[in-house]
Amino acid sequence: MAIEVKNITFSYPNSQVTAVENVSMTIEKGERVAIIGQNGAGKSTTVKIMNNIYKPTKGTVTVDGINTKNKTTAQIAPHVGYVFQNPNDQIFNDDVTKEIDYVLRYWKLSEEEIKRRREEAIDVTGIRPYLEMHPFDIPLPIRKFLTIAVVVAVSPDYVILDEPTAGQDLWGCAQLRTVMDYLQSKGKAVLTISHDMEYVAENFDRIIVMAHKNIIADGKTKEILYRPDILKEAHVKPPLSAQIAQAIGIRTKVLNLKELTAAIS
Amino acid sequence: MGVCIEFQDVSYAYPLTRKAAVRHLNCQLETGKCYGVIGPNAGGKTTFCNLMRGLCPNFYGGILKGNVLVNGKNLLEWEEEELSVQIGYVFQDPFAQVSGIKETVFEEIGMGMENLGVEAEEMIKRIVEIAKMVHVDTLLQKNPLALSGGQCQRVAFASILALNSDIIVIDEPTSQLDPEASNDVFEIIDLLKKQGKTVIIAEHKVDLLAEYCDEIIAIADGSIIAQGSAREVFADPVLREKGVRIPQVVSLALEMEEAGTPFCRMPITMEETIRMLKEKKEGK
Amino acid sequence: MTDREFIESFRHYQKKGNWWCDFHPIAKLVFCLAFGFMSLIVFKWQAGLAIFILAGIIAIFTPARKTYFITLGVMFVVGCLFTVVVRLYVHMGDPGPVAFYLFGKAVPKAAVISCLDLIFMIEGFLGIFMTFFLTTEMRDLCYSFEQIGMSPSATFMVLSTFSGIASIKEKLNSVRESQRARGIETEGSLIVKIKSVLPVLFPVIISSMTGVEDRTLAMDARAFAANGKHTALRKVAPAKPVEKLIAVLALIICVAGSIAGRIYL
């Protein structure tokens, strides 16, 4: 079971230049993968193709063996969920629970099933204190957790998070970890686009590096974050702990402050 | 140095809310310093910024208690348009700040000056100067609506700097930018500091704040929980109690302390930490 | 244009190097309104044709000629031919002098003439308006109105309405993408489309409402409320006497022509 992307090329309508060129990757169910790289490297375009929002100009995408070519985006949505960067593009109900229920009712699930999924999604995303509020009165960083709750309730096997840590405080980052752990416990794959290297180093086992419309590296987090040549090409800086470790000549590959402290002591 | 902004027991509640957004704020901001405002979301950072600029209560309404003094004069006594010249304000969303009615970056930057009635020749001179300063001089002919987030935020800065305010308030300028664009923003802030402006930035990127700011103000649950130099404030345990993010190097220092090998003093930048760690190594 | 030339251009009045494009915006507007309304009021093919030819001649001498003739051609084919067919069909077989026979039925002269009247009224009206809109920038028109006393807030409203329409289209796209990604179909049969109206429209409306608030604040930060005299970076030359004369002449022709047309044609 996997999303398989084979040699995809894509250019936006009315545009002469391609946004991604000949990209291939496989995301297995249950994996945690981060895509990193500079803005304009083709990260967002690639994941939008995996979610079938865009159709590749060349190449194929299969989700659990289903070719997405002749499917609509909404038909792929139950398998591949996407949390957009801007929650305001999505929310339209005047009530938090209605918002979460909307797609479930759209799919005509039973009342008990809807309730079970909704309650679970609310608990995992920590938005219970905000149930009484109008969605647009909820502070923006927390509003984002409402859109995450919507995806959690849909329960797709693959979840894509676009810049989830942007604008989040400590509470938000901790809550995000809870969501990711929950998804993993359910055997779901989590794919994220992020600039936040601390978050990537802490939470992801595998990193895909994109630069100039293509994948330039794909491998274990520890390996990739200690490849200065690749990071430089992608205009990415390693996490601070790794930077310090390298500067003071520590040989072990540390990825967080705890490991760094241990290595120094 | 003189005090340019002073909060005297300020409490404020937005309209239609029962709970006050900020309570009993007391602080003084000195001319020419750079202040970093930190704290959890919805803790009162933005309200603090809005109060200085008079958007609370002039724009949002609501109830204000206590006094906010800007250059010694009460906020409510200032004419609104005068205040907008005194205090420049850069917002969070880069795209919401373009006027939408100017077709080139050049004219966009000039808009504020047009409103103030600055003569054309003077405007052109200042736009060229400021564009160079914030590195948008290659974008002058572009449409502001066709820029990337980072470029757009730089143009927003240029548009505000063109007004030549002495105090500049910046609310989470990098939350929607990538790391390179964020660094650009902080370079601009550094330039402003060098020009002697008073800068107030609300931000989550505490590592950058620690490097650039003279003072840090931590706000949580609507109250100021700590104010002082970055070194003092970030070491204050109250920050961790209230869930305020601290720079990674400070976390490292705390971890080291726990592991029984403390630093001689609290580091606040990466360079400093590396230097101290090297010294430690040699000292062994 | 190099940046240097571009900056230099603001030291002078804006010039495009074409007589009609550089025609003073308000004088041009008066000229075009006069002939446009004359075409409407007279409602006879002779007047319409004359105005249509006049517009065509003006358009030929501007850089916008290509767009002008293509757009007008499309409008002619789609709009006018359709009205002609409908009108002729309705009047087929009516009594009166016969113009020609179609499918064995008499087409009266009166019907043909009324068709021509309608066509050229529309073409004259649209033609003269297109020569205005294709060669005049809204910002220059607004600037000119500001010069004669219109308030900057009014011009701001006009200009932001125009740009707002363009940005709403973009917003619609991103909201549609976002809703499809969560499983709501937005394409397909009419029922599906109707179902998707609310999820797509609501976020667009909300965002344009919050957009207004953001923009108000941003404009406030640019001292938009300042009381004193506003200056302008981009300037348009004041109307030349000959331009004023042409505008006045157009007005006289419009009034006289309309009266004469109603009486004699």
mmCIF file of N, CA and C in Angstrom, chain C residues 1 11-12 29 42-43 55 63 81 85 93 131 139 142 152 157-158 170-171 180 198 207 227 230 232 236-237 244 258:
data_model
loop_
_atom_site.group_PDB
_atom_site.id
_atom_site.type_symbol
_atom_site.label_atom_id
_atom_site.label_comp_id
_atom_site.label_asym_id
_atom_site.label_seq_id
_atom_site.Cartn_x
_atom_site.Cartn_y
_atom_site.Cartn_z
ATOM 1 N N MET C 1 11.867 48.773 -20.803
ATOM 2 C CA MET C 1 12.271 50.028 -20.163
ATOM 3 C C MET C 1 13.255 49.719 -19.033
ATOM 4 N N ARG C 11 9.219 61.919 -13.526
ATOM 5 C CA ARG C 11 9.562 63.336 -13.410
ATOM 6 C C ARG C 11 8.773 64.160 -14.414
ATOM 7 N N HIS C 12 8.118 63.489 -15.367
ATOM 8 C CA HIS C 12 7.363 64.205 -16.402
ATOM 9 C C HIS C 12 5.925 63.715 -16.392
ATOM 10 N N LEU C 29 -13.251 60.977 -22.184
ATOM 11 C CA LEU C 29 -14.471 60.367 -21.651
ATOM 12 C C LEU C 29 -15.697 61.132 -22.144
ATOM 13 N N VAL C 42 -30.393 58.172 -30.939
ATOM 14 C CA VAL C 42 -30.898 58.210 -32.314
ATOM 15 C C VAL C 42 -31.447 56.843 -32.715
ATOM 16 N N PHE C 43 -30.711 55.784 -32.386
ATOM 17 C CA PHE C 43 -31.156 54.422 -32.645
ATOM 18 C C PHE C 43 -31.493 54.204 -34.115
ATOM 19 N N ALA C 55 -15.250 55.291 -34.558
ATOM 20 C CA ALA C 55 -14.532 54.528 -33.526
ATOM 21 C C ALA C 55 -13.449 53.671 -34.172
ATOM 22 N N PRO C 63 -2.326 51.724 -30.552
ATOM 23 C CA PRO C 63 -1.682 50.418 -30.435
ATOM 24 C C PRO C 63 -2.678 49.324 -30.054
ATOM 25 N N LEU C 81 -25.367 38.820 -34.604
ATOM 26 C CA LEU C 81 -25.961 37.831 -35.496
ATOM 27 C C LEU C 81 -27.127 37.124 -34.820
ATOM 28 N N VAL C 85 -30.903 37.005 -36.340
ATOM 29 C CA VAL C 85 -31.628 35.782 -36.661
ATOM 30 C C VAL C 85 -32.982 35.778 -35.950
ATOM 31 N N GLY C 93 -42.608 36.854 -42.884
ATOM 32 C CA GLY C 93 -43.989 36.716 -43.328
ATOM 33 C C GLY C 93 -44.879 37.875 -42.921
ATOM 34 N N THR C 131 -12.884 52.135 -27.589
ATOM 35 C CA THR C 131 -11.747 53.020 -27.890
ATOM 36 C C THR C 131 -11.353 53.789 -26.641
ATOM 37 N N ARG C 139 -6.249 54.406 -13.519
ATOM 38 C CA ARG C 139 -5.567 55.247 -12.534
ATOM 39 C C ARG C 139 -5.390 56.672 -13.064
ATOM 40 N N CYS C 142 -8.762 58.373 -12.848
ATOM 41 C CA CYS C 142 -9.036 58.741 -11.460
ATOM 42 C C CYS C 142 -8.203 59.945 -11.036
ATOM 43 N N PRO C 152 -10.092 61.649 -2.703
ATOM 44 C CA PRO C 152 -9.220 60.485 -2.853
ATOM 45 C C PRO C 152 -9.901 59.193 -2.400
ATOM 46 N N MET C 157 -11.971 53.869 -3.894
ATOM 47 C CA MET C 157 -13.028 52.874 -3.997
ATOM 48 C C MET C 157 -13.171 52.360 -5.423
ATOM 49 N N VAL C 158 -13.136 53.286 -6.373
ATOM 50 C CA VAL C 158 -13.266 52.876 -7.776
ATOM 51 C C VAL C 158 -12.128 51.933 -8.154
ATOM 52 N N GLU C 170 -9.031 34.732 -8.304
ATOM 53 C CA GLU C 170 -7.944 33.917 -7.775
ATOM 54 C C GLU C 170 -8.373 33.192 -6.498
ATOM 55 N N LYS C 171 -9.076 33.946 -5.648
ATOM 56 C CA LYS C 171 -9.536 33.383 -4.378
ATOM 57 C C LYS C 171 -10.482 32.214 -4.643
ATOM 58 N N ARG C 180 -12.245 20.729 -2.817
ATOM 59 C CA ARG C 180 -12.120 19.451 -3.526
ATOM 60 C C ARG C 180 -11.204 18.525 -2.745
ATOM 61 N N LEU C 198 -22.273 26.739 -1.732
ATOM 62 C CA LEU C 198 -22.044 27.281 -0.391
ATOM 63 C C LEU C 198 -20.594 27.098 0.077
ATOM 64 N N SER C 207 -13.549 35.987 3.252
ATOM 65 C CA SER C 207 -12.199 36.499 3.059
ATOM 66 C C SER C 207 -12.229 37.891 2.450
ATOM 67 N N ASN C 227 -5.166 64.799 6.441
ATOM 68 C CA ASN C 227 -6.110 65.820 5.985
ATOM 69 C C ASN C 227 -5.618 66.679 4.823
ATOM 70 N N HIS C 230 -3.280 65.950 -1.041
ATOM 71 C CA HIS C 230 -2.533 64.785 -1.522
ATOM 72 C C HIS C 230 -1.745 65.184 -2.769
ATOM 73 N N ALA C 232 0.605 63.541 -6.215
ATOM 74 C CA ALA C 232 0.569 62.341 -7.045
ATOM 75 C C ALA C 232 1.917 62.117 -7.691
ATOM 76 N N VAL C 236 -0.686 63.243 -15.130
ATOM 77 C CA VAL C 236 -1.179 63.320 -16.496
ATOM 78 C C VAL C 236 -1.201 64.787 -16.882
ATOM 79 N N ALA C 237 -0.784 65.070 -18.110
ATOM 80 C CA ALA C 237 -0.760 66.464 -18.558
ATOM 81 C C ALA C 237 -2.157 67.058 -18.500
ATOM 82 N N LYS C 244 -9.893 70.060 -25.230
ATOM 83 C CA LYS C 244 -11.149 70.598 -24.663
ATOM 84 C C LYS C 244 -12.117 70.921 -25.781
ATOM 85 N N SER C 258 -28.537 64.231 -32.216
ATOM 86 C CA SER C 258 -29.633 63.461 -31.648
ATOM 87 C C SER C 258 -30.971 64.056 -32.045
#
